[in-house]
Coordinates of C-alpha atoms and ligand atoms in Angstrom, one line a residue:
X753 CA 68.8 -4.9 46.0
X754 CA 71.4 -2.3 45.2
X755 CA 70.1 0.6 44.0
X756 CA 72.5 4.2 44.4
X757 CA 71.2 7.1 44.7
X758 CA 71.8 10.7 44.1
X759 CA 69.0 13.0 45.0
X760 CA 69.3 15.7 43.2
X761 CA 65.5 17.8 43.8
X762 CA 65.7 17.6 47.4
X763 CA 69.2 18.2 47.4
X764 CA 69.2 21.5 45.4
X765 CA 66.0 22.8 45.8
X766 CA 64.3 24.6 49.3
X767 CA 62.3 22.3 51.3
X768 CA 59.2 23.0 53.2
X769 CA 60.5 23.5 57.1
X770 CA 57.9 21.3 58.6
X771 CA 58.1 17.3 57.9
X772 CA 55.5 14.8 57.6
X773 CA 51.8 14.7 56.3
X774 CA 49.8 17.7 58.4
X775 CA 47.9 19.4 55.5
X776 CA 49.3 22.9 55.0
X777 CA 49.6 25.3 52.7
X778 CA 53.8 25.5 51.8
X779 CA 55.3 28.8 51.0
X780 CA 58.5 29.4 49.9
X781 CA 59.8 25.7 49.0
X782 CA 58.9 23.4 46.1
X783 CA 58.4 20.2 47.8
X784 CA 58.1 18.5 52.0
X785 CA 59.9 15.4 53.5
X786 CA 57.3 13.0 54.0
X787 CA 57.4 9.1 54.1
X788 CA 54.9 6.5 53.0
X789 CA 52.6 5.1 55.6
X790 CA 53.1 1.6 55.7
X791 CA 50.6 -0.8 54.5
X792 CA 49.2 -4.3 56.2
X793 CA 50.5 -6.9 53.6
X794 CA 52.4 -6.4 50.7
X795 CA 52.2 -8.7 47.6
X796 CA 53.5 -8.0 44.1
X797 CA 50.9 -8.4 41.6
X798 CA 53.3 -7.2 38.5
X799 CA 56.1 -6.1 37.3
X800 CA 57.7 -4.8 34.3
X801 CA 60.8 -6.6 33.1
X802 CA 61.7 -4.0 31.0
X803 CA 62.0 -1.6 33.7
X804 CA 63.6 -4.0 36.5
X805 CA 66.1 -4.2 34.0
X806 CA 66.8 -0.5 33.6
X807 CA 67.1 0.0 37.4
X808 CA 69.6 -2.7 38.1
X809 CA 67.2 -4.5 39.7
X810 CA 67.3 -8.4 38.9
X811 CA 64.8 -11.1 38.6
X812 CA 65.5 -12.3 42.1
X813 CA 65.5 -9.1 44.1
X814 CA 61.9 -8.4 42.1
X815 CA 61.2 -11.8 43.6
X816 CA 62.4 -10.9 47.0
X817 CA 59.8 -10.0 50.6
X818 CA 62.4 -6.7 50.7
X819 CA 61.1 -6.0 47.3
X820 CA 57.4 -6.1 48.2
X821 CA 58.5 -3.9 51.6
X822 CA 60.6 -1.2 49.6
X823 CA 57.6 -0.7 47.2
X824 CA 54.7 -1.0 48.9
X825 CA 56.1 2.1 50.9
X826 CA 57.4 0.0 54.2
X827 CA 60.6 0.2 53.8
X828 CA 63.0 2.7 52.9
X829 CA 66.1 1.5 51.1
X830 CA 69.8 3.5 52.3
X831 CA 70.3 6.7 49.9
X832 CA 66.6 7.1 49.3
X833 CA 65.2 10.6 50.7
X834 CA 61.2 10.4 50.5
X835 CA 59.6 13.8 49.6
X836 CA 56.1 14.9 47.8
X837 CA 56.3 18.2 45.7
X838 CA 54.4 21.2 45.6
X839 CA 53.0 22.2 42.7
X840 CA 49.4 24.0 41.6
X841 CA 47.3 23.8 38.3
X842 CA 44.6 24.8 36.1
X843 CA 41.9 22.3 36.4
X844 CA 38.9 22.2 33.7
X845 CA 40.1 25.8 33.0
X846 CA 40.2 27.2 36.1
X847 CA 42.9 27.9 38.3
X848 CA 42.9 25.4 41.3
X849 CA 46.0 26.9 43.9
X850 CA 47.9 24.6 45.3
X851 CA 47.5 21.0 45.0
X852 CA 50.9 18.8 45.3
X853 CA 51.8 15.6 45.4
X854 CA 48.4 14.2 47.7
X855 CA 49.2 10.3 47.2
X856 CA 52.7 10.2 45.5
X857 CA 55.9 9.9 47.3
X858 CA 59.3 9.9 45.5
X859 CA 61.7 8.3 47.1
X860 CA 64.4 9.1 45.4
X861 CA 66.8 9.6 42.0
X862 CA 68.4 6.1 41.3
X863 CA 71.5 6.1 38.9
X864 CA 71.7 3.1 36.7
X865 CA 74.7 1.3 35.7
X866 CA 74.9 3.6 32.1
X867 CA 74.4 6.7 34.6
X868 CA 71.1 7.0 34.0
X869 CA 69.0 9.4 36.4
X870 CA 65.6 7.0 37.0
X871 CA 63.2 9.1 39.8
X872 CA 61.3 5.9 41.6
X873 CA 57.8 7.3 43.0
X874 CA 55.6 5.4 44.9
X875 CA 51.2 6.6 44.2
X876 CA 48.8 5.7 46.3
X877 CA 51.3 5.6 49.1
X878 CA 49.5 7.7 51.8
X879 CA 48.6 10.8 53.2
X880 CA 51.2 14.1 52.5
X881 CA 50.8 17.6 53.1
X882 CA 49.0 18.2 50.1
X883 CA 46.3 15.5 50.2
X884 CA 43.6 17.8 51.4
X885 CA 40.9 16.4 52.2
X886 CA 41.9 12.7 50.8
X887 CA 43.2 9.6 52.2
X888 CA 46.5 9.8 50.0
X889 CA 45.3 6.3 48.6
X890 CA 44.6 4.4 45.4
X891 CA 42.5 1.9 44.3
X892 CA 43.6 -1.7 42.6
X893 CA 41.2 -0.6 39.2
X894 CA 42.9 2.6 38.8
X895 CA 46.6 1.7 39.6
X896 CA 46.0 -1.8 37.6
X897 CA 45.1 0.8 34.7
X898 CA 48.1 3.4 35.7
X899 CA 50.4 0.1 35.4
X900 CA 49.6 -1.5 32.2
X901 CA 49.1 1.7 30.3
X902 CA 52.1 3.2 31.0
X903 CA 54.0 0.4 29.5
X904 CA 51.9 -0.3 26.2
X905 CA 52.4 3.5 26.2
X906 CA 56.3 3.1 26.1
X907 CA 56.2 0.2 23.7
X908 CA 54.2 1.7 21.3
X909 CA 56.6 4.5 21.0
X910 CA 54.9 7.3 22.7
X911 CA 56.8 9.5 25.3
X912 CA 55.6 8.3 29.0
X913 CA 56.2 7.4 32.6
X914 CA 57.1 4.1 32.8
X915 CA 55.9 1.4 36.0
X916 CA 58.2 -0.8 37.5
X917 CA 56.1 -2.7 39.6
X918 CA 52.0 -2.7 40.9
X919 CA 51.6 -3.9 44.9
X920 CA 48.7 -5.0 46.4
X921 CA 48.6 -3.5 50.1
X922 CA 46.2 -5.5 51.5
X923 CA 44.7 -2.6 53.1
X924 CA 40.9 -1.4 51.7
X925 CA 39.7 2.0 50.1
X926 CA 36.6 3.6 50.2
X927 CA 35.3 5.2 47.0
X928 CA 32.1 6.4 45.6
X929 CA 33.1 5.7 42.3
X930 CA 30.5 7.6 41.0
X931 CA 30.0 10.3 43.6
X932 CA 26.2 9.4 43.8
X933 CA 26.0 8.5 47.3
X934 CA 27.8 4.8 46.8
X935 CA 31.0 4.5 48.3
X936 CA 32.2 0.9 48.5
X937 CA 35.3 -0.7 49.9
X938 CA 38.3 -1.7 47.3
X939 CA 41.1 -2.8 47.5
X940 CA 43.9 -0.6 47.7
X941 CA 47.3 -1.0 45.5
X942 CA 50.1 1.3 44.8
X943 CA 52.1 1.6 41.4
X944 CA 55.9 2.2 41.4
X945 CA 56.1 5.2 38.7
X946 CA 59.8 5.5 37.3
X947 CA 60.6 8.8 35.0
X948 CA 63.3 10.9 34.4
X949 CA 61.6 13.9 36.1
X950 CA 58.0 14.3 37.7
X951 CA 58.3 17.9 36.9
X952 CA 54.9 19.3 35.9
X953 CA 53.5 22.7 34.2
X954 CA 51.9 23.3 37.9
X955 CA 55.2 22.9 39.6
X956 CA 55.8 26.5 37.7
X957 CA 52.7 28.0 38.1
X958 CA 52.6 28.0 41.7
X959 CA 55.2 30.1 42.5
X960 CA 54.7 32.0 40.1
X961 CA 50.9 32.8 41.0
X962 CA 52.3 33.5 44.2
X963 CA 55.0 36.3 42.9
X964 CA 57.9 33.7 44.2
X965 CA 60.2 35.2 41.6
X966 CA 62.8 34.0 43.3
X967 CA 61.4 30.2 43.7
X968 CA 60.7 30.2 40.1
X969 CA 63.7 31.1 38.7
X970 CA 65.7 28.6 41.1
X971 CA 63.4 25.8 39.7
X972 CA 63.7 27.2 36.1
X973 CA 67.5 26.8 36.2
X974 CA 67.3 23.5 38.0
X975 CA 64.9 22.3 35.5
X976 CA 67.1 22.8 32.5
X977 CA 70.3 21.4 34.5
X978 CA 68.8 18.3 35.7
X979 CA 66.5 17.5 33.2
X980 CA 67.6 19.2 29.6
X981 CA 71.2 18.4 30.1
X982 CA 71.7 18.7 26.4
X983 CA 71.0 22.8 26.4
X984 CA 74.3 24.3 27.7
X985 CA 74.7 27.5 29.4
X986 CA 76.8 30.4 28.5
X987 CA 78.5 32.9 30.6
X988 CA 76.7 36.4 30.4
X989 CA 72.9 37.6 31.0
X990 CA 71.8 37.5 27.5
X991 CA 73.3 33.7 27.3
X992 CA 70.7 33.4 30.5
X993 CA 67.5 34.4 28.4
X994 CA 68.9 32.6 25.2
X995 CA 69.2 29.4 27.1
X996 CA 65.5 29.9 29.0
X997 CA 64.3 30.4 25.3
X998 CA 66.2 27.2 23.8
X999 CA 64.2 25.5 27.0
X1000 CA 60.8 26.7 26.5
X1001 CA 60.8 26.0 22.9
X1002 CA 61.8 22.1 23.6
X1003 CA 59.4 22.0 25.9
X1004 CA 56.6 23.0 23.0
X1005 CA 57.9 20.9 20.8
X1006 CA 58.4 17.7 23.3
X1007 CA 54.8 18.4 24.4
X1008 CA 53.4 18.8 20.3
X1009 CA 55.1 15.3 19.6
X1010 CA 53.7 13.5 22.7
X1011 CA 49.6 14.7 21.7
X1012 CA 50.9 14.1 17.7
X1013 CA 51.0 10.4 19.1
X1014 CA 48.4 10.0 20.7
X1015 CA 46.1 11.1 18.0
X1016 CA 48.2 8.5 15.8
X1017 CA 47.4 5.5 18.5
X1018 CA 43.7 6.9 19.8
X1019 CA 44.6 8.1 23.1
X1020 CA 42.4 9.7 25.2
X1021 CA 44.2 11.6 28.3
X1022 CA 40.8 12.4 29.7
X1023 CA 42.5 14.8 32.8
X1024 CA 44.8 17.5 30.8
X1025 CA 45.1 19.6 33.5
X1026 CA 47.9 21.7 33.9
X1027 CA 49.2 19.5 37.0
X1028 CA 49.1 16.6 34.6
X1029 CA 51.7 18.0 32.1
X1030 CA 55.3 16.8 32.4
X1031 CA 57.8 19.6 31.6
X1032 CA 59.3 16.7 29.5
X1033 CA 56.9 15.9 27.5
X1034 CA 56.0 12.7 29.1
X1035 CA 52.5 10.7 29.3
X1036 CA 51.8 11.1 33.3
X1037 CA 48.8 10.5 35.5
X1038 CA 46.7 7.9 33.6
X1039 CA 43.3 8.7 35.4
X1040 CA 40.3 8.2 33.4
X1041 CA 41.9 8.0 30.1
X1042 CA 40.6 5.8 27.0
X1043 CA 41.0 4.4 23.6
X1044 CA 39.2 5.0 20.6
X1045 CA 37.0 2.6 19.7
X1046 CA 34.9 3.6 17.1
X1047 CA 36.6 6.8 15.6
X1048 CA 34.8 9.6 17.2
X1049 CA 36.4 13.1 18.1
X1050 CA 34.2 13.7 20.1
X1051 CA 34.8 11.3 22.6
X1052 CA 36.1 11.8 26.3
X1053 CA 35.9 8.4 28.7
X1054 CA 35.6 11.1 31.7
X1055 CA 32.2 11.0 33.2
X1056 CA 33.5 13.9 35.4
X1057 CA 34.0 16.1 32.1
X1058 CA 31.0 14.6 30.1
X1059 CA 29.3 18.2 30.2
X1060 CA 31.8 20.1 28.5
X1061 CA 33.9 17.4 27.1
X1062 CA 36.8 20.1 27.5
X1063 CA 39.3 16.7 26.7
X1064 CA 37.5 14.8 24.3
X1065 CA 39.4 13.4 21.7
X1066 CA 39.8 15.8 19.2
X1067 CA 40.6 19.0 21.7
X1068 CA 44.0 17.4 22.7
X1069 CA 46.0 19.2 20.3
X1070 CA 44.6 23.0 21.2
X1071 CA 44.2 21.9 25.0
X1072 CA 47.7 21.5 25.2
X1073 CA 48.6 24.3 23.5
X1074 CA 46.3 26.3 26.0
X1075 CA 48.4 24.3 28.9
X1076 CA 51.1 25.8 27.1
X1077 CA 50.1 29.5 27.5
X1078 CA 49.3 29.0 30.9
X1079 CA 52.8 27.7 31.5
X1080 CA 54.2 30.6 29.5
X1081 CA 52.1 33.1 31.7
X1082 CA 53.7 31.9 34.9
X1083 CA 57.4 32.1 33.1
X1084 CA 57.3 35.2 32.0
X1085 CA 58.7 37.2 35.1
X1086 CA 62.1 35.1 34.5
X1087 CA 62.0 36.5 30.9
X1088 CA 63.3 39.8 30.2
X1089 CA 61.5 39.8 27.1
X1090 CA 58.1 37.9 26.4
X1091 CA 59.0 37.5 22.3
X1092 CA 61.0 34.0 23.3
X1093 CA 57.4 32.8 24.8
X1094 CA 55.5 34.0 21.8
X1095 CA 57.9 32.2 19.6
X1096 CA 57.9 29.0 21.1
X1097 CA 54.1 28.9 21.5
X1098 CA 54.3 29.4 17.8
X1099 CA 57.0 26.9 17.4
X1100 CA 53.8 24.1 19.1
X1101 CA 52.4 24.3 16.0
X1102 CA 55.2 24.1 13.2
X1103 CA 56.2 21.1 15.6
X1104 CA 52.7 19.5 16.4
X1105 CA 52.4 20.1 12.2
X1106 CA 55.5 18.8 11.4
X1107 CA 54.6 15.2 13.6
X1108 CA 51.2 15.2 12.1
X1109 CA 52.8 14.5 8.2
X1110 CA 54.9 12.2 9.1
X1111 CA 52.3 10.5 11.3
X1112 CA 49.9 10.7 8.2
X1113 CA 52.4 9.7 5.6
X1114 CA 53.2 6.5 7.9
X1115 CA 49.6 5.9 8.9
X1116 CA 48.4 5.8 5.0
X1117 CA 51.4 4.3 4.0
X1118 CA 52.7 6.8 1.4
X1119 CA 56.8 8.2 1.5
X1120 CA 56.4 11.5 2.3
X1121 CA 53.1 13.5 3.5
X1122 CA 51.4 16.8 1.3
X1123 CA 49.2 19.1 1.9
X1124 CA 46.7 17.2 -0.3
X1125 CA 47.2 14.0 2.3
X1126 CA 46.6 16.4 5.2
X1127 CA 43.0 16.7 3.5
X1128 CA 42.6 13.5 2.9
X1129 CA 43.2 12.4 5.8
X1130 CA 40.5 15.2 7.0
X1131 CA 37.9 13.4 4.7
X1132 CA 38.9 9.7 6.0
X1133 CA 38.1 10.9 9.6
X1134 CA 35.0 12.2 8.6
X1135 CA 33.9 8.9 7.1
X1136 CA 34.9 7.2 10.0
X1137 CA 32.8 8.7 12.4
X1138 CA 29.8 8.9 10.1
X1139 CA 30.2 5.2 9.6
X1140 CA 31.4 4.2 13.3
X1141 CA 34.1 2.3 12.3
X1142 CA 37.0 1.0 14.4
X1143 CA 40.0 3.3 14.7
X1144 CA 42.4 0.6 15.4
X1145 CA 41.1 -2.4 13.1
X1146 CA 40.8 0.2 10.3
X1147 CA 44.0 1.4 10.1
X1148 CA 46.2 -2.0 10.7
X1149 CA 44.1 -3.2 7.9
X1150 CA 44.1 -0.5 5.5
X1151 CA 47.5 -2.5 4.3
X1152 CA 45.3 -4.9 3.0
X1153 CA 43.5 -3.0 0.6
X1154 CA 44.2 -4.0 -2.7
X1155 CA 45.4 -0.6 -4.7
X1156 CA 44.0 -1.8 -7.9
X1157 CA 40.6 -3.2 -6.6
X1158 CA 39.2 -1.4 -4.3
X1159 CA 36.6 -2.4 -1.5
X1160 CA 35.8 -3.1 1.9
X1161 CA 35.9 -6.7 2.5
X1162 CA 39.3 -6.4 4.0
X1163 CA 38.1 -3.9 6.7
X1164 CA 35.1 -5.4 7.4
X1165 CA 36.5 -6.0 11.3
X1166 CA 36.2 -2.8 11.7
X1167 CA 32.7 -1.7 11.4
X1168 CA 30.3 -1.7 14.6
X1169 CA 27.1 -1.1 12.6
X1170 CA 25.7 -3.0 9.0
X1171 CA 23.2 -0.5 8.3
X1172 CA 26.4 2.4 8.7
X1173 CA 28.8 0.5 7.0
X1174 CA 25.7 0.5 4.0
X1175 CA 25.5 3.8 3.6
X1176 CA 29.1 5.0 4.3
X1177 CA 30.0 2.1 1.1
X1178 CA 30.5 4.2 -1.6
X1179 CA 32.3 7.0 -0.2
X1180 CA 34.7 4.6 1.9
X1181 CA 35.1 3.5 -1.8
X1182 CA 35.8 6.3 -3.5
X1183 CA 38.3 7.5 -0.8
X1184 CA 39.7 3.6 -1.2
X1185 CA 40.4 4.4 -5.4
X1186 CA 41.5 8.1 -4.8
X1187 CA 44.2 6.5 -2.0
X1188 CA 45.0 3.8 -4.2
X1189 CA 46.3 6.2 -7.3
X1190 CA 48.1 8.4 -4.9
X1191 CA 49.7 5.1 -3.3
X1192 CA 50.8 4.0 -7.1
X1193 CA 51.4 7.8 -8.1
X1194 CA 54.4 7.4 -4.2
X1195 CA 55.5 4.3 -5.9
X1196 CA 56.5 2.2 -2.6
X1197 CA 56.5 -1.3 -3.2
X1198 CA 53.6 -3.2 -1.4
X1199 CA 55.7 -4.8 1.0
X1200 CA 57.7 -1.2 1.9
X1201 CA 54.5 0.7 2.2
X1202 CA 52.9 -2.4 4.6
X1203 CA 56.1 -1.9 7.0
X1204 CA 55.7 1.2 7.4
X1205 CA 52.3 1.1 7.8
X1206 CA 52.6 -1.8 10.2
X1207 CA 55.1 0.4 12.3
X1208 CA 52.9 3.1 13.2
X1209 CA 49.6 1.2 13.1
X1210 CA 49.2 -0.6 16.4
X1211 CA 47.4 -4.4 15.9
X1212 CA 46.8 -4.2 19.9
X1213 CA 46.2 -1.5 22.1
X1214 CA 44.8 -1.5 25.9
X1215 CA 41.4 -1.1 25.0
X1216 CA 39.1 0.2 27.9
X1217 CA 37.2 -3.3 28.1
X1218 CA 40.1 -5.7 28.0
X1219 CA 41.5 -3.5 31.0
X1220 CA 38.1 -3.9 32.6
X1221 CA 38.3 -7.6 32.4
X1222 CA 41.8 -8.0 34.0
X1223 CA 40.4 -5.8 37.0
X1224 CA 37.5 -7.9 37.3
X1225 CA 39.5 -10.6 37.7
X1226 CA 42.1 -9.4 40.0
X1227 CA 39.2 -7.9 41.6
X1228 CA 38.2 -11.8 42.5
X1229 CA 41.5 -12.6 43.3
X1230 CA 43.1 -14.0 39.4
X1231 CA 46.0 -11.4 38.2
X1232 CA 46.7 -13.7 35.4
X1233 CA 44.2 -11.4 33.3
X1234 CA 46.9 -8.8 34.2
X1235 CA 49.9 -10.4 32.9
X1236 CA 48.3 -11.5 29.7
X1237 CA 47.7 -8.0 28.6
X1238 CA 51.2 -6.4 30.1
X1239 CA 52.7 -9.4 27.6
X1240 CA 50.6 -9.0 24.8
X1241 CA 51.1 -5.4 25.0
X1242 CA 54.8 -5.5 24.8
X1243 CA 54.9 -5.9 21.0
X1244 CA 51.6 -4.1 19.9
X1245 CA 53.1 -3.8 16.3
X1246 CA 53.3 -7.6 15.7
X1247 CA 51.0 -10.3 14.6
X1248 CA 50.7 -12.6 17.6
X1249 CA 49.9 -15.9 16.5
X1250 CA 46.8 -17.3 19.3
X1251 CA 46.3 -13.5 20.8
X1252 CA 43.2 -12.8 18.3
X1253 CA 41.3 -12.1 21.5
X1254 CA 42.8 -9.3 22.2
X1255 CA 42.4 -7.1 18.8
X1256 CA 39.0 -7.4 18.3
X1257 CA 36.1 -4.8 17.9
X1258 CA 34.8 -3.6 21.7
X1259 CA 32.2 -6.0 22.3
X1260 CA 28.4 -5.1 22.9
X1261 CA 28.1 -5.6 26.2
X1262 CA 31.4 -3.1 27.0
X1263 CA 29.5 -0.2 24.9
X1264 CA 27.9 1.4 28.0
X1265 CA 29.4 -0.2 30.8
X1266 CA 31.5 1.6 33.9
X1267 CA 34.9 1.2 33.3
X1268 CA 34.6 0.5 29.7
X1269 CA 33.3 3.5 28.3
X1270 CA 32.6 5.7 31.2
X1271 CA 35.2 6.5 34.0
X1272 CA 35.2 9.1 36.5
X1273 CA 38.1 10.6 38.5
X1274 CA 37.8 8.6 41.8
X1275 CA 40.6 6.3 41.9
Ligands
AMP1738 P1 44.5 14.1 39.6 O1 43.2 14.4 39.2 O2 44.8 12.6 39.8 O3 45.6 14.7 38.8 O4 44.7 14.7 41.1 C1 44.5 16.1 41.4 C2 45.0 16.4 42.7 O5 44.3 15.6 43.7 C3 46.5 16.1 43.0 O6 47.0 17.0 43.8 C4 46.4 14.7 43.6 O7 47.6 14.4 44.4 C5 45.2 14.8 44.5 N1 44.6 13.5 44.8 C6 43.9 12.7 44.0 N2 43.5 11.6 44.6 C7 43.9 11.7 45.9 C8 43.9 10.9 47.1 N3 43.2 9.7 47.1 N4 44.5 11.3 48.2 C9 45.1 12.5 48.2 N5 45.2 13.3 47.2 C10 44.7 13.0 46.0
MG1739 MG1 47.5 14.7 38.8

């Protein structure tokens, strides 16, 4: 495997003085040279082609026992420079201190052949100086979830980490899945994350709430350098703020378009702390996220947040926004002026706004998006809910809906409950007709508007229970349940002839069941 590096974050930014895992707290530097703790017995359980392919890294290497070794964290390839950073975060609202890489480990920045910068980072790879209390490990459920979801993220065209690979370590884990007194032994895995940067709102925010001017600023500049290359800098003071400005804004609106899709594909983080916010707008640290089922906005699949459903559905938009300020807050000692902060917060919304029409006008079909399709849209969500009815299966067949005639029968798929899909008949209806002359007032033809609509409608996403089932069987040994899905999922906008099975309503049995509908933070 060939594989060059050029580590730019440990190369350019202060490093904690003391190496390996002893927990500490680490002042003064942004990150501490630690390696992964090898594991008994590596075994590849997947891999994404897509992403072997960006690194350089062919079909045979993937199939290789030096493969398995390099990332399953016991072996280090030549160039790479293993480190976990230090960063802090607002957690549930709350500031938290410092909390840091406790399980991940980058090992380094590899440079693809188009002189791509790719940061390979190995989670669940044992213990660093910021796993407190933890065992710096991860579970096979959680990092089989971290795995496939990033990818169906990626192809369905929403910002993300991607995952080159998922080991098996052969090693167990003990969790209490629940924390109710139950810890069992599972087995242990760790995912290969692969982004651009790992650079999260907490990496700011610690310094910063420790009055590390000087830390902050460092990371500030080498933030924009390394990973907004297309923001160039001037020469004098004032270019300095300008610049910071330019950077804060793009980070609003990077962070309004990532939430805009998932609201489009019925994505449910579950964990938005500040920590788990990537300064470029990327999807990172799939925990106990979930899909929407049956459209509710209420919805969070976080057992650990059930009480105040801070990051149910619906909240995404404003929580992120909130994230936002917070990061804000911690920047604004390397502003000489606050208004640039102000006016990027602002911009969030004129972007997040912007993302929503177009998301709309795609979702319903129609060429461009009004204010009047904003409300209509409003009302279609409403009916939803009140009648339970599928996001996903609703919307991918809302192209079938005659525009002349009216009714249901097409959507039927997507209702979970005959006695709600009764009563929510005639105003499902009645939205159907008002749609249908606005759709012939837009004046698409059919087969125009169906594209579109078939472009930002996904036929299959990674439902909670169909993730559930691949575990279960991995869990018993079968990753074939695994690969299924990770192929399936790599075209979620297509008709796959013989894949029915997996775009179908959540079955009964999933409604209530661990995993499916309910997920906690142990992983
Ligand atoms: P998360 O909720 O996954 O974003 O994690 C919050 C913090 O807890 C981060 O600092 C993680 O690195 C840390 N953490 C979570 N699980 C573990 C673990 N098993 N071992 C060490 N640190 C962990
Ligand atoms: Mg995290």
């Amino acid at each position: 495997m060939n594989l060059r590096f050029d580590n730019h974050f440990v190369g350019k930014l202060p490093a904690d003085q003391e190496t390996g895992p002893r927990q500490r707290q680490v002042h003064g530097a942004l990150y501490s040279r630690v390696e992964p703790t090898p594991v008994a017995a590596p075994r590849l359980v997947a891999h994404s082609l897509e992403v072997a392919s960006l690194l350089g890294i062919s079909e045979t290497d993937v199939a290789s026992p030096e493969f398995a070794r390099v990332f399953a964290g016991n072996e280090l390839l030549p160039g790479m420079q293993p480190f976990a950073a230090n960063y802090g975060g607002h957690q549930f609202g709350h500031w938290a201190g410092q909390l840091g890489d406790g399980r991940a480990i980058s090992l380094g920045e590899s440079i693809n052949a188009k002189g791509e910068r790719w940061e390979l980072q190995l989670k669940g790879a044992g213990p660093t100086p910021y796993s407190r209390s933890a065992d710096g490990r991860a579970v096979l459920r959680s990092s089989v979830r971290e795995f496939l979801c990033s990818e169906a993220m990626h192809h369905l065209g929403v910002p993300t980490t991607r995952a080159l690979c998922l080991m098996a370590t052969g090693d167990e884990v003990v969790r209490d899945m629940f924390y109710d007194g139950h810890p069992r032994r599972e087995p242990g895995a760790i995912v290969c994350r692969v982004a651009p940067s790992f650079i999260r709102f907490g990496n700011f925010e610690l310094p910063a709430s420790r009055g590390d001017v000087g830390l902050l600023s460092q990371l500030v500049d080498f933030t924009i350098a390394r990973d907004f290359p297309e923001l160039k800098p001037g020469k004098s003071a004032g270019d300095t703020e300008a610049l910071r400005a330019e950077w804060f804004a793009q980070v609003c609106s990077r962070t309004a378009k990532m939430v805009a899709h998932w609201m489009r594909v019925g994505f449910v983080h579950g964990v938005m702390n500040t920590d788990n916010l990537s300064i470029l707008g990327l999807t990172i640290d799939y925990g106990p996220y979930g899909w929407i089922d049956d459209f509710d906005p209420d919805w969070t699949p976080n057992t650990t947040d059930a009480g105040g459903r801070r990051y149910r559905f619906g909240s995404q938009p404003d929580i992120a926004y909130w994230n936002l300020t917070r990061l804000a807050g911690a920047l604004a000692p390397v502003f000489a002026s606050i208004d640039a902060l102000h006016a990027g917060l602002e911009h969030y919304w004129h972007a997040f706004a912007a993302a929503e029409h177009s998301n709309i006008a795609a979702k319903l079909g129609l060429a461009e998006c009004r204010e009047e399709d904003v409300l209509r849209m409003e009302a279609l969500y409403a009916l939803l809910q009140a009648a339970e009815v599928d996001m996903t299966l609703f919307f991918r067949s809302l192209s079938e809906v005659d525009a002349d005639h009216p009714n249901l029968t097409p959507l039927d798929c997507a209702f979970y409950d005959i006695e709600k899909r009764r009563q929510a008949e005639p105003g499902l209806v009645s939205w159907l007709t008002d749609h249908g002359a606005r759709v012939k007032q837009d004046g698409l033809p059919f087969e125009v508007r169906q594209k579109i609509m078939h472009a930002a409608n996904p036929r299959y996403v990674l439902r909670n229970y169909l993730a559930q089932e691949a575990i279960d069987m991995a869990e018993a040994g079968d990753d074939a349940g695994i690969h299924d899905l990770l192929e399936v999922l790599r075209r979620p906008y297509d008709d796959q002839a013989g894949r029915e099975r997996f775009c179908q309503r959540r079955p009964d049995w999933a409604r209530n069941r661990a995993g499916c509908s309910m997920l906690s933070c142990s992983s």
